[in-house]
Amino acid sequence: SEPNSTSVKPNHQDAGKKPSTSQAKSSVDVLIIGAGASGLYCAMTAAQRGRSVLVVDHANKAGKKILMSGGGRCNFTNYVVEPENFIGNNAHFCKSALIRYNPWEFIGLVEKHRVPYHERDYGQLFCDNSSKDILNLLLDECAEAGAKVQLKTSITAIKPLPQDSDKSGFMVETSKETIHCRSLVIATGGLSIPTMGATGFGYEVAEQFGHQIIKTSAGLVPFTFTDKVGEVIASLAGISLDVIAFNERISFPRPMLFTHRGLSGPAMLQLSNYWQVGESIHINLVPSVDISELLRQAKAEHPKQLVRSVLSEFFPKKLLLALQDLHWSDLKDKELANIKDETLDAIGDKINNWTIKPSGTEGYRTAEVTRGGVVTDEVSSKTFESKLQPNLYFIGEVLDVTGWLGGYNFQWAWASGKACGEVV
Ligand code: FDA
């Protein structure tokens, strides 16, 4: 089993024993668990304020998700960041940190380090070369400010020290040594991509100190299908289309991709953040045209045409034949003149409002983020300190804050990391 996923020992095992700071080999002002996006940003901010900072991570490399992000080019922020780009049980929680840390602050850092970048659709900013540039930027800032990063280190126990003692804070037992810290920051991220070191450690720590967790699930993740539609979708693997993906709550005009496993692409990933098991999803396959109207008009002007000839300009042939097979196979050789207007409307509806029910998602194996997490009502939105345990902080994805696709999750990591780094 994974040795680094050892859970934190519950408090009661230590009942009666008062941990003493003298047992600690080292003592720091700020101990940050998790050398990912939020942890490194917090570390550099606190170290720049003169705090002694140690970041520990059980992985053999810092920032693995930064490295794999944005297809290797890290979509590090977005020109337009609004609270509406985030979901969570408390929609207001993210506002304070986001207002105080706008995208230009990170862009300034990127420019300071001469990292070449470019804008893509919807204000998304990517590195020209490699995600490594962003990780190196953070590690350089940490090193310059004097924050240390210690890898291959797992946590075996966290013991709070009594508030009234001369040295308050925590004794943290790691696989290497026991460390005393005044402030403890949990920046261990979410559950997505377990092969990259993701664990539920942050949730365990939160629970140790009485925090509640909003049930977690995979977000920004492709949909899977098991029925006949699933077979058809798999047969179309590789085809992509500009669509509007929507449900009762939200709509996303974005590209969609058919894959061997289901539906992916930005439109589907975005909608997955707003999807609950058992719900159908809706896809407008030709957003620019009212297909019912087009078919009625074609019937009037070219009555001998077939439905598929009218629609051929909108789809690759394979997809068009698959849609025909699914939705109007009995009419495939009928001329428009012989099809009732209402039937044409129904075909139009299948194209402009294709309604299908996913059997699920690809799950944490491929998800970009985790929905749910530490309940934000129990954490300060200004400092990110726990309202239940003084000097304990939660930042980044471990919290119940999930961003859209498009650089928003990193923007949240930077913003929460900075806000916390300014007070620890
Ligand atoms: P993050 O995951 O960055 O860091 C957590 C750290 O904690 C890791 O280093 C981990 O090893 C460590 N850790 C975990 N458990 C531990 C334990 N028990 N003990 C010690 N250490 C532990 N976002 C975006 O805005 N733009 C993008 O382009 C992308 N692209 C992207 C691609 C892919 C494939 C994924 C999976 C994700 C993205 N994201 C993204 C999302 C983004 O990567 C994510 O939201 C942030 O990295 C979250 O930052 P955190 O600091 O919260 O966690």
PDB file of N, CA, C and O in Angstrom, residues 32 58 97 108 112-114 154 176 182 228 264 314 336 376 382-383 423:
ATOM      1  N   ILE A  32       3.901  24.038   5.823  1.00  0.00           N
ATOM      2  CA  ILE A  32       2.871  23.876   4.794  1.00  0.00           C
ATOM      3  C   ILE A  32       2.919  22.437   4.302  1.00  0.00           C
ATOM      4  O   ILE A  32       3.996  21.956   3.913  1.00  0.00           O
ATOM      5  N   HIS A  58       4.784  14.516   0.169  1.00  0.00           N
ATOM      6  CA  HIS A  58       5.186  13.103   0.130  1.00  0.00           C
ATOM      7  C   HIS A  58       5.691  12.670  -1.254  1.00  0.00           C
ATOM      8  O   HIS A  58       6.316  11.641  -1.397  1.00  0.00           O
ATOM      9  N   ALA A  97     -10.856  36.582  -1.391  1.00  0.00           N
ATOM     10  CA  ALA A  97      -9.488  36.317  -1.867  1.00  0.00           C
ATOM     11  C   ALA A  97      -9.350  36.653  -3.349  1.00  0.00           C
ATOM     12  O   ALA A  97      -8.315  37.182  -3.777  1.00  0.00           O
ATOM     13  N   GLY A 108       1.986  39.523 -13.709  1.00  0.00           N
ATOM     14  CA  GLY A 108       3.169  40.322 -13.377  1.00  0.00           C
ATOM     15  C   GLY A 108       4.341  39.433 -13.002  1.00  0.00           C
ATOM     16  O   GLY A 108       5.488  39.665 -13.406  1.00  0.00           O
ATOM     17  N   LYS A 112       7.803  39.055 -14.837  1.00  0.00           N
ATOM     18  CA  LYS A 112       9.054  39.269 -14.093  1.00  0.00           C
ATOM     19  C   LYS A 112      10.055  38.137 -14.371  1.00  0.00           C
ATOM     20  O   LYS A 112      11.250  38.351 -14.486  1.00  0.00           O
ATOM     21  N   HIS A 113       9.527  36.924 -14.473  1.00  0.00           N
ATOM     22  CA  HIS A 113      10.400  35.758 -14.713  1.00  0.00           C
ATOM     23  C   HIS A 113      10.597  35.488 -16.207  1.00  0.00           C
ATOM     24  O   HIS A 113      11.133  34.456 -16.578  1.00  0.00           O
ATOM     25  N   ARG A 114      10.132  36.414 -17.013  1.00  0.00           N
ATOM     26  CA  ARG A 114      10.289  36.319 -18.478  1.00  0.00           C
ATOM     27  C   ARG A 114       9.792  34.999 -19.035  1.00  0.00           C
ATOM     28  O   ARG A 114      10.426  34.361 -19.876  1.00  0.00           O
ATOM     29  N   SER A 154       6.258  12.160   4.489  1.00  0.00           N
ATOM     30  CA  SER A 154       4.834  12.016   4.797  1.00  0.00           C
ATOM     31  C   SER A 154       4.578  12.362   6.257  1.00  0.00           C
ATOM     32  O   SER A 154       5.487  12.346   7.083  1.00  0.00           O
ATOM     33  N   LYS A 176      10.350  11.798   8.526  1.00  0.00           N
ATOM     34  CA  LYS A 176      11.775  12.131   8.710  1.00  0.00           C
ATOM     35  C   LYS A 176      12.094  12.655  10.109  1.00  0.00           C
ATOM     36  O   LYS A 176      13.126  12.332  10.670  1.00  0.00           O
ATOM     37  N   ARG A 182       4.333  27.106  14.331  1.00  0.00           N
ATOM     38  CA  ARG A 182       3.305  27.980  14.918  1.00  0.00           C
ATOM     39  C   ARG A 182       2.032  27.914  14.089  1.00  0.00           C
ATOM     40  O   ARG A 182       0.940  27.837  14.632  1.00  0.00           O
ATOM     41  N   LYS A 228     -27.042   2.258 -25.865  1.00  0.00           N
ATOM     42  CA  LYS A 228     -26.798   2.292 -27.320  1.00  0.00           C
ATOM     43  C   LYS A 228     -26.058   3.569 -27.727  1.00  0.00           C
ATOM     44  O   LYS A 228     -25.152   3.548 -28.571  1.00  0.00           O
ATOM     45  N   SER A 264     -16.005  14.098 -24.297  1.00  0.00           N
ATOM     46  CA  SER A 264     -15.031  14.915 -23.589  1.00  0.00           C
ATOM     47  C   SER A 264     -14.940  16.276 -24.270  1.00  0.00           C
ATOM     48  O   SER A 264     -15.865  16.702 -24.952  1.00  0.00           O
ATOM     49  N   PHE A 314     -23.353  20.518 -41.857  1.00  0.00           N
ATOM     50  CA  PHE A 314     -23.038  20.787 -40.446  1.00  0.00           C
ATOM     51  C   PHE A 314     -22.204  19.701 -39.765  1.00  0.00           C
ATOM     52  O   PHE A 314     -21.653  19.924 -38.704  1.00  0.00           O
ATOM     53  N   LEU A 336     -38.385  15.230 -48.153  1.00  0.00           N
ATOM     54  CA  LEU A 336     -38.941  16.180 -47.177  1.00  0.00           C
ATOM     55  C   LEU A 336     -40.446  16.386 -47.387  1.00  0.00           C
ATOM     56  O   LEU A 336     -41.204  16.516 -46.424  1.00  0.00           O
ATOM     57  N   THR A 376     -16.633  25.434   3.722  1.00  0.00           N
ATOM     58  CA  THR A 376     -16.018  26.759   3.786  1.00  0.00           C
ATOM     59  C   THR A 376     -16.602  27.646   4.895  1.00  0.00           C
ATOM     60  O   THR A 376     -15.957  28.597   5.319  1.00  0.00           O
ATOM     61  N   LYS A 382     -11.097  35.376   4.680  1.00  0.00           N
ATOM     62  CA  LYS A 382     -10.062  36.414   4.565  1.00  0.00           C
ATOM     63  C   LYS A 382      -8.676  35.841   4.815  1.00  0.00           C
ATOM     64  O   LYS A 382      -7.733  36.154   4.102  1.00  0.00           O
ATOM     65  N   THR A 383      -8.565  34.992   5.838  1.00  0.00           N
ATOM     66  CA  THR A 383      -7.235  34.482   6.220  1.00  0.00           C
ATOM     67  C   THR A 383      -7.059  32.995   5.920  1.00  0.00           C
ATOM     68  O   THR A 383      -5.963  32.490   5.948  1.00  0.00           O
ATOM     69  N   VAL A 423      -0.851  36.232   6.273  1.00  0.00           N
ATOM     70  CA  VAL A 423      -1.231  36.302   7.702  1.00  0.00           C
ATOM     71  C   VAL A 423      -0.553  35.255   8.575  1.00  0.00           C
ATOM     72  O   VAL A 423      -0.510  35.398   9.794  1.00  0.00           O
TER      73      VAL A 423
END
